[in-house]
Short mmCIF file of C-alpha atoms and ligand atoms in Angstrom, two decimals:
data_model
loop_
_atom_site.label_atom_id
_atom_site.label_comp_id
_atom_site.label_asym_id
_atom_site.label_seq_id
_atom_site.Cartn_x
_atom_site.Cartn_y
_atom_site.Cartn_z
CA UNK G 1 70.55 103.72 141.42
CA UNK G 2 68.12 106.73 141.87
CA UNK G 3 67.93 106.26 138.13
CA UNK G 4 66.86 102.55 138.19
CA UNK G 5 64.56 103.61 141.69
CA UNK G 6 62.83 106.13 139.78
CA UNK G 7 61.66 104.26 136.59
CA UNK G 8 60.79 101.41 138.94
CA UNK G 9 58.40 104.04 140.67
CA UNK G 10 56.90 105.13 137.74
CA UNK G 11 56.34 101.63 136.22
CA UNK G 12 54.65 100.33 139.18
CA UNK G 13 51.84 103.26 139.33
CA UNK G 14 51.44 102.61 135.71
CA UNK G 15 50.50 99.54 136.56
CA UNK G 16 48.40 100.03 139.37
CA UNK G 17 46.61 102.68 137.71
CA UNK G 18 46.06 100.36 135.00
CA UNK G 19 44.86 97.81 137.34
CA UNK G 20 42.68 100.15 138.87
CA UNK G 21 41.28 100.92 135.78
CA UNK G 22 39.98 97.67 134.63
CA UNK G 23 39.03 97.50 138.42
CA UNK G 24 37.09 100.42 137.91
CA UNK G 25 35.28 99.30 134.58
CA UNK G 26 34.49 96.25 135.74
CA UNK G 27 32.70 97.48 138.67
CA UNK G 28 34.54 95.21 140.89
CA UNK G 29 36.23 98.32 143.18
CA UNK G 30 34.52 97.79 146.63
CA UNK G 31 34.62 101.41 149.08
CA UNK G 32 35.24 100.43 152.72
CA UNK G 33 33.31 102.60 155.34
CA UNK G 34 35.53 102.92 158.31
CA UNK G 35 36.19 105.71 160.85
CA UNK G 36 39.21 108.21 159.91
CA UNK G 37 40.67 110.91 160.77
CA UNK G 38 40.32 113.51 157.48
CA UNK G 39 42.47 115.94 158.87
CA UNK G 40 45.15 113.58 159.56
CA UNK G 41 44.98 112.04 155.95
CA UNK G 42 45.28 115.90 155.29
CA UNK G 43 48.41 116.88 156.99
CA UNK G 44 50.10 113.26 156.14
CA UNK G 45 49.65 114.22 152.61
CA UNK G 46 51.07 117.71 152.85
CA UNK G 47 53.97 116.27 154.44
CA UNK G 48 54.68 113.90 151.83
CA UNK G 49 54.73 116.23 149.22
CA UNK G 50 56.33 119.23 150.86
CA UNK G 51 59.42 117.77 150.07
CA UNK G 52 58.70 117.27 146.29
CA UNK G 53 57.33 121.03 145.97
CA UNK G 54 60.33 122.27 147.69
CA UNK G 55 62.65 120.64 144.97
CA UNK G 56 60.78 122.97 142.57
CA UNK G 57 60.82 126.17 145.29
CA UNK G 58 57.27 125.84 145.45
CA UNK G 59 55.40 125.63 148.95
CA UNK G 60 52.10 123.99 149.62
CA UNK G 61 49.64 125.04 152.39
CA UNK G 62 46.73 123.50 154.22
CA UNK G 63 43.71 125.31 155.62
CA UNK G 64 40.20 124.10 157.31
CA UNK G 65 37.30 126.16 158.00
CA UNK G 66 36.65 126.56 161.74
CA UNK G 67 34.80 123.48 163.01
CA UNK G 68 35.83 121.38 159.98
CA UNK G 69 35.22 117.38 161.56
CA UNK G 70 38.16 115.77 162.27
CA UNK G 71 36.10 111.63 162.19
CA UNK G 72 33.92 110.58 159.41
CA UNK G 73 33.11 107.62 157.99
CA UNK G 74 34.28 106.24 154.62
CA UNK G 75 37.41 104.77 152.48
CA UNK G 76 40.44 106.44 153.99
CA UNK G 77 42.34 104.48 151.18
CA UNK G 78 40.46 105.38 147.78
CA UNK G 79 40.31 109.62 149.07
CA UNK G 80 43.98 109.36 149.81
CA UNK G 81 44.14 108.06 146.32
CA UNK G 82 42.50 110.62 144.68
CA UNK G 83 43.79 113.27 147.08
CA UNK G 84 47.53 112.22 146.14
CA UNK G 85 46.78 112.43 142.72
CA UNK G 86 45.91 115.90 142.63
CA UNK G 87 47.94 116.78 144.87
CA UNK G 88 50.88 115.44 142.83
CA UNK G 89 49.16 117.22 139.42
CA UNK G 90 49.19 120.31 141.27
CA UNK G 91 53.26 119.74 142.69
CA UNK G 92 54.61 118.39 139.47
CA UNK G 93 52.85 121.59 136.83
CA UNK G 94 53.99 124.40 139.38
CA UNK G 95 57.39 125.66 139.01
CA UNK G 96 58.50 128.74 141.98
CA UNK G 97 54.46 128.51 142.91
CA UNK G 98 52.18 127.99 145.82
CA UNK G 99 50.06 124.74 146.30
CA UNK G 100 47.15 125.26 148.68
CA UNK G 101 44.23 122.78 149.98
CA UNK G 102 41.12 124.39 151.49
CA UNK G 103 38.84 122.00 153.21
CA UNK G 104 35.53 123.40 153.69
CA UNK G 105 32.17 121.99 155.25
CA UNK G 106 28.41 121.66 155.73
CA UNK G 107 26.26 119.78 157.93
CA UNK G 108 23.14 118.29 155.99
CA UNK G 109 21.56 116.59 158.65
CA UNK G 110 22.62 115.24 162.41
CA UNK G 111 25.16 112.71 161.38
CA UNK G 112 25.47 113.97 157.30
CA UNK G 113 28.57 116.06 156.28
CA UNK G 114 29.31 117.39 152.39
CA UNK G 115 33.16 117.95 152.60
CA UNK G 116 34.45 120.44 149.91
CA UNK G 117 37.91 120.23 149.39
CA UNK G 118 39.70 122.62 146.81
CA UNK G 119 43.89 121.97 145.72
CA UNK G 120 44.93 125.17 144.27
CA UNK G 121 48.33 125.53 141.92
CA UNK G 122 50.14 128.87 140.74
CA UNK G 123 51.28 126.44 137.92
CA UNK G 124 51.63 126.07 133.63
CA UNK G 125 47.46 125.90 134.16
CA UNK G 126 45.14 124.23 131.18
CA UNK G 127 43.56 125.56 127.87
CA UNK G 128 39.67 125.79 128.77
CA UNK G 129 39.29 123.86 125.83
CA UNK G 130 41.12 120.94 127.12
CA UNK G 131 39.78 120.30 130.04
CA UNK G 132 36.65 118.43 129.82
CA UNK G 133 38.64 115.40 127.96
CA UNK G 134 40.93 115.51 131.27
CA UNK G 135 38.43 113.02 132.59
CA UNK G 136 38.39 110.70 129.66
CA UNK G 137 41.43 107.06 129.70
CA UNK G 138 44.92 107.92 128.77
CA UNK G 139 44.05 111.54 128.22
CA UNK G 140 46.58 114.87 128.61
CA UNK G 141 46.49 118.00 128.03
CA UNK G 142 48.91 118.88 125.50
CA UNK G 143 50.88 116.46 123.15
CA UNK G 144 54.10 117.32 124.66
CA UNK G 145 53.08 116.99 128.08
CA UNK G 146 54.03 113.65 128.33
CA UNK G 147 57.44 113.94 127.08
CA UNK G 148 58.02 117.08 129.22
CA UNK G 149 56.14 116.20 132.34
CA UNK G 150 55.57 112.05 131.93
CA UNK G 151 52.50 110.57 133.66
CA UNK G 152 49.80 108.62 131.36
CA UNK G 153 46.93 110.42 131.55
CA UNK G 154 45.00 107.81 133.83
CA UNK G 155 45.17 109.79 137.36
CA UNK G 156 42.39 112.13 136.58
CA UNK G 157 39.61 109.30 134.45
CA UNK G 158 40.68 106.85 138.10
CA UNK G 159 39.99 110.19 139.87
CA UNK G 160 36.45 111.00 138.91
CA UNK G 161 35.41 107.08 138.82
CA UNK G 162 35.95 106.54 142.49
CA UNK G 163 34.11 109.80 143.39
CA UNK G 164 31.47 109.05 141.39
CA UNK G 165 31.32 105.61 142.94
CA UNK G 166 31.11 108.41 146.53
CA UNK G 167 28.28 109.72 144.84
CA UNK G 168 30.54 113.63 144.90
CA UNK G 169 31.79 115.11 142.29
CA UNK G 170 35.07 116.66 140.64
CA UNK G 171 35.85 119.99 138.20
CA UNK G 172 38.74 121.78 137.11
CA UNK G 173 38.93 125.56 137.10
CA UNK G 174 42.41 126.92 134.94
CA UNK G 175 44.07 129.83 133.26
CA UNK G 176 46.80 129.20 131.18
CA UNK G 177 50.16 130.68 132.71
CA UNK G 178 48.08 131.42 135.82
CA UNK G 179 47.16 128.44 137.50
CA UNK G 180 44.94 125.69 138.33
CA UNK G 181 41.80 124.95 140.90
CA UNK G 182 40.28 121.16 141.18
CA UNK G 183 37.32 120.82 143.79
CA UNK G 184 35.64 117.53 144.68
CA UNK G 185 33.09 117.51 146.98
CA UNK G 186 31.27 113.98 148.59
CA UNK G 187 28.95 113.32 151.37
CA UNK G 188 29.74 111.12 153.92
CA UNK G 189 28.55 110.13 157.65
CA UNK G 190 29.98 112.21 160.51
CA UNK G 191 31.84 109.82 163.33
CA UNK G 192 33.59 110.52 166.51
CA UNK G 193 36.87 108.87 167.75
CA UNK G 194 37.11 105.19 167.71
CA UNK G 195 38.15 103.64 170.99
CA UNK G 196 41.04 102.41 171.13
CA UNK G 197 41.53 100.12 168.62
CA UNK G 198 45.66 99.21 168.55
CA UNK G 199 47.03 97.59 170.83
CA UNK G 200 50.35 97.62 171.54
CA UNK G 201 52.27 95.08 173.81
CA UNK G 202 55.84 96.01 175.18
CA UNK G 203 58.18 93.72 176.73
CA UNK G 204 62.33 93.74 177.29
CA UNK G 205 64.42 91.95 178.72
CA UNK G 206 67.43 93.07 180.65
CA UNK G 207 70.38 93.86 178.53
CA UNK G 208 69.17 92.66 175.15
CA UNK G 209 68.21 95.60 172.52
CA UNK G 210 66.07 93.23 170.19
CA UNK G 211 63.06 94.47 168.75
CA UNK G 212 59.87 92.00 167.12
CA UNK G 213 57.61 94.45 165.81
CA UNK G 214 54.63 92.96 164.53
CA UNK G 215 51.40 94.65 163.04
CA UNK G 216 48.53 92.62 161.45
CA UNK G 217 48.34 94.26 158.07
P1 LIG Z 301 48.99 112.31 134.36
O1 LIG Z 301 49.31 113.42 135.33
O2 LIG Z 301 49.48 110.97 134.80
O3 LIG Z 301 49.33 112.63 132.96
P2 LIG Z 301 46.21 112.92 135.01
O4 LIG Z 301 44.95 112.27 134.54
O5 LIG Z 301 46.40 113.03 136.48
O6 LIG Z 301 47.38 112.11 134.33
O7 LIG Z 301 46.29 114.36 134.38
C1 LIG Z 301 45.99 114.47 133.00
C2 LIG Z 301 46.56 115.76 132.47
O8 LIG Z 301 45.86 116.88 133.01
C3 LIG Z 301 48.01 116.02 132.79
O9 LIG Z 301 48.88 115.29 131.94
C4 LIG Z 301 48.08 117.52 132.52
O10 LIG Z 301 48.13 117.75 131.13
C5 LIG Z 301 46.71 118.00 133.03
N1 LIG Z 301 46.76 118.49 134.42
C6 LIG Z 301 46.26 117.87 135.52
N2 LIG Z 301 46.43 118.60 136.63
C7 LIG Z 301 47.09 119.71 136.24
C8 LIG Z 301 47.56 120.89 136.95
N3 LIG Z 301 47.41 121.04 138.27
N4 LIG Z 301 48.17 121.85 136.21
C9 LIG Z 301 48.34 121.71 134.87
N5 LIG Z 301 47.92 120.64 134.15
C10 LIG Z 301 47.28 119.66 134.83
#
């Protein structure tokens, strides 16, 4: 079963990266702009792939400058996206290692943040010479890689199209044997807590333990 679950898994984001691809290069990938919370998305991700890192006795570590905002405005969805794909890069290459994400800041005007985030691996880490293809379709570093590691090579190109599309941008730092540094940086408009914006009705009846839970998306 967790055989069958697994190649399931990895068929499906093969094809939605694939999807996203032609997405992509057709120009037809719309950003929303809505109010999130970035440190939320933050610590949501950490928690997802604590688990994953601990399988390989690695741990992974969050830190924000002091002040870092905690509302902007922007695609919650397509940051997570690229977030969870480096993320993952950094989880699945680091054997026994330390995975760290420092979120840094800088106010450009009254309501205009750049937000610098860096994901840092003690992993297998990349030739120099390999990395500027990184960014190009279907492309890994080694031959084995695949084989060894699976994936298809799309994470990174999907990656550096949608923050372009942000207008930021994305680079790889590495050492072979020593480890690995991606940094994207975007700006994006500064925002303060929505009001409240779920609502959540609540009603039981005596001795009955039924539950309708309904949500609209
Ligand atoms: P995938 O991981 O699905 O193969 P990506 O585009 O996300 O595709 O990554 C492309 C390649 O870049 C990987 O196959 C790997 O060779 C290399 N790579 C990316 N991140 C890392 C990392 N943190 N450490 C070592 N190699 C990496």
């Amino acid at each position: 079963i967790e055989l069958i679950k697994t190649s399931a898994m990895s068929l499906m984001k093969t094809i939605n990266d694939i999807l996203d691809l032609s997405k992509l290069d057709a120009r037809k990938l719309e950003l929303t702009e809505e109010t999130f919370n970035i440190k939320d998305l933050i610590r949501d991700l950490v928690t997802l792939f604590s688990m994953e890192a601990a399988k390989r006795k690695s741990t992974i570590s969050y830190s924000f400058t002091e002040g870092f905002p905690n509302w902007i405005k922007g695609d919650p969805y397509r940051l997570r996206q690229v977030l969870n794909n480096i993320i993952s890069n950094a989880s699945k290459f680091t054997q026994d290692g330390k995975i760290s994400i420092e979120l840094d800041y800088k106010i450009e005007s009254h309501d205009l943040v750049t937000i610098d985030i860096n994901v840092s691996d003690t992993g297998i880490g990349i030739s120099k010479s390999e990395i500027p293809k990184l960014f190009e379709d279907y492309k890994q570093a080694e031959n084995n890689i695949a084989k060894e590691y699976g994936g298809s090579g799309l994470g990174l190109s999907i990656s550096k199209k949608i923050i372009d599309l942000l207008k930021g941008s994305i680079s790889i730092e590495s050492e072979i044997g020593e480890g690995t540094t991606v940094h994207i940086d975007f700006q994006c408009k500064l925002s303060k807590k929505p009001e409240v914006n779920n609502r959540i009705f609540v009603s039981h009846s005596n001795n009955s333990l039924n539950a309708l839970i309904a949500d609209d998306s």
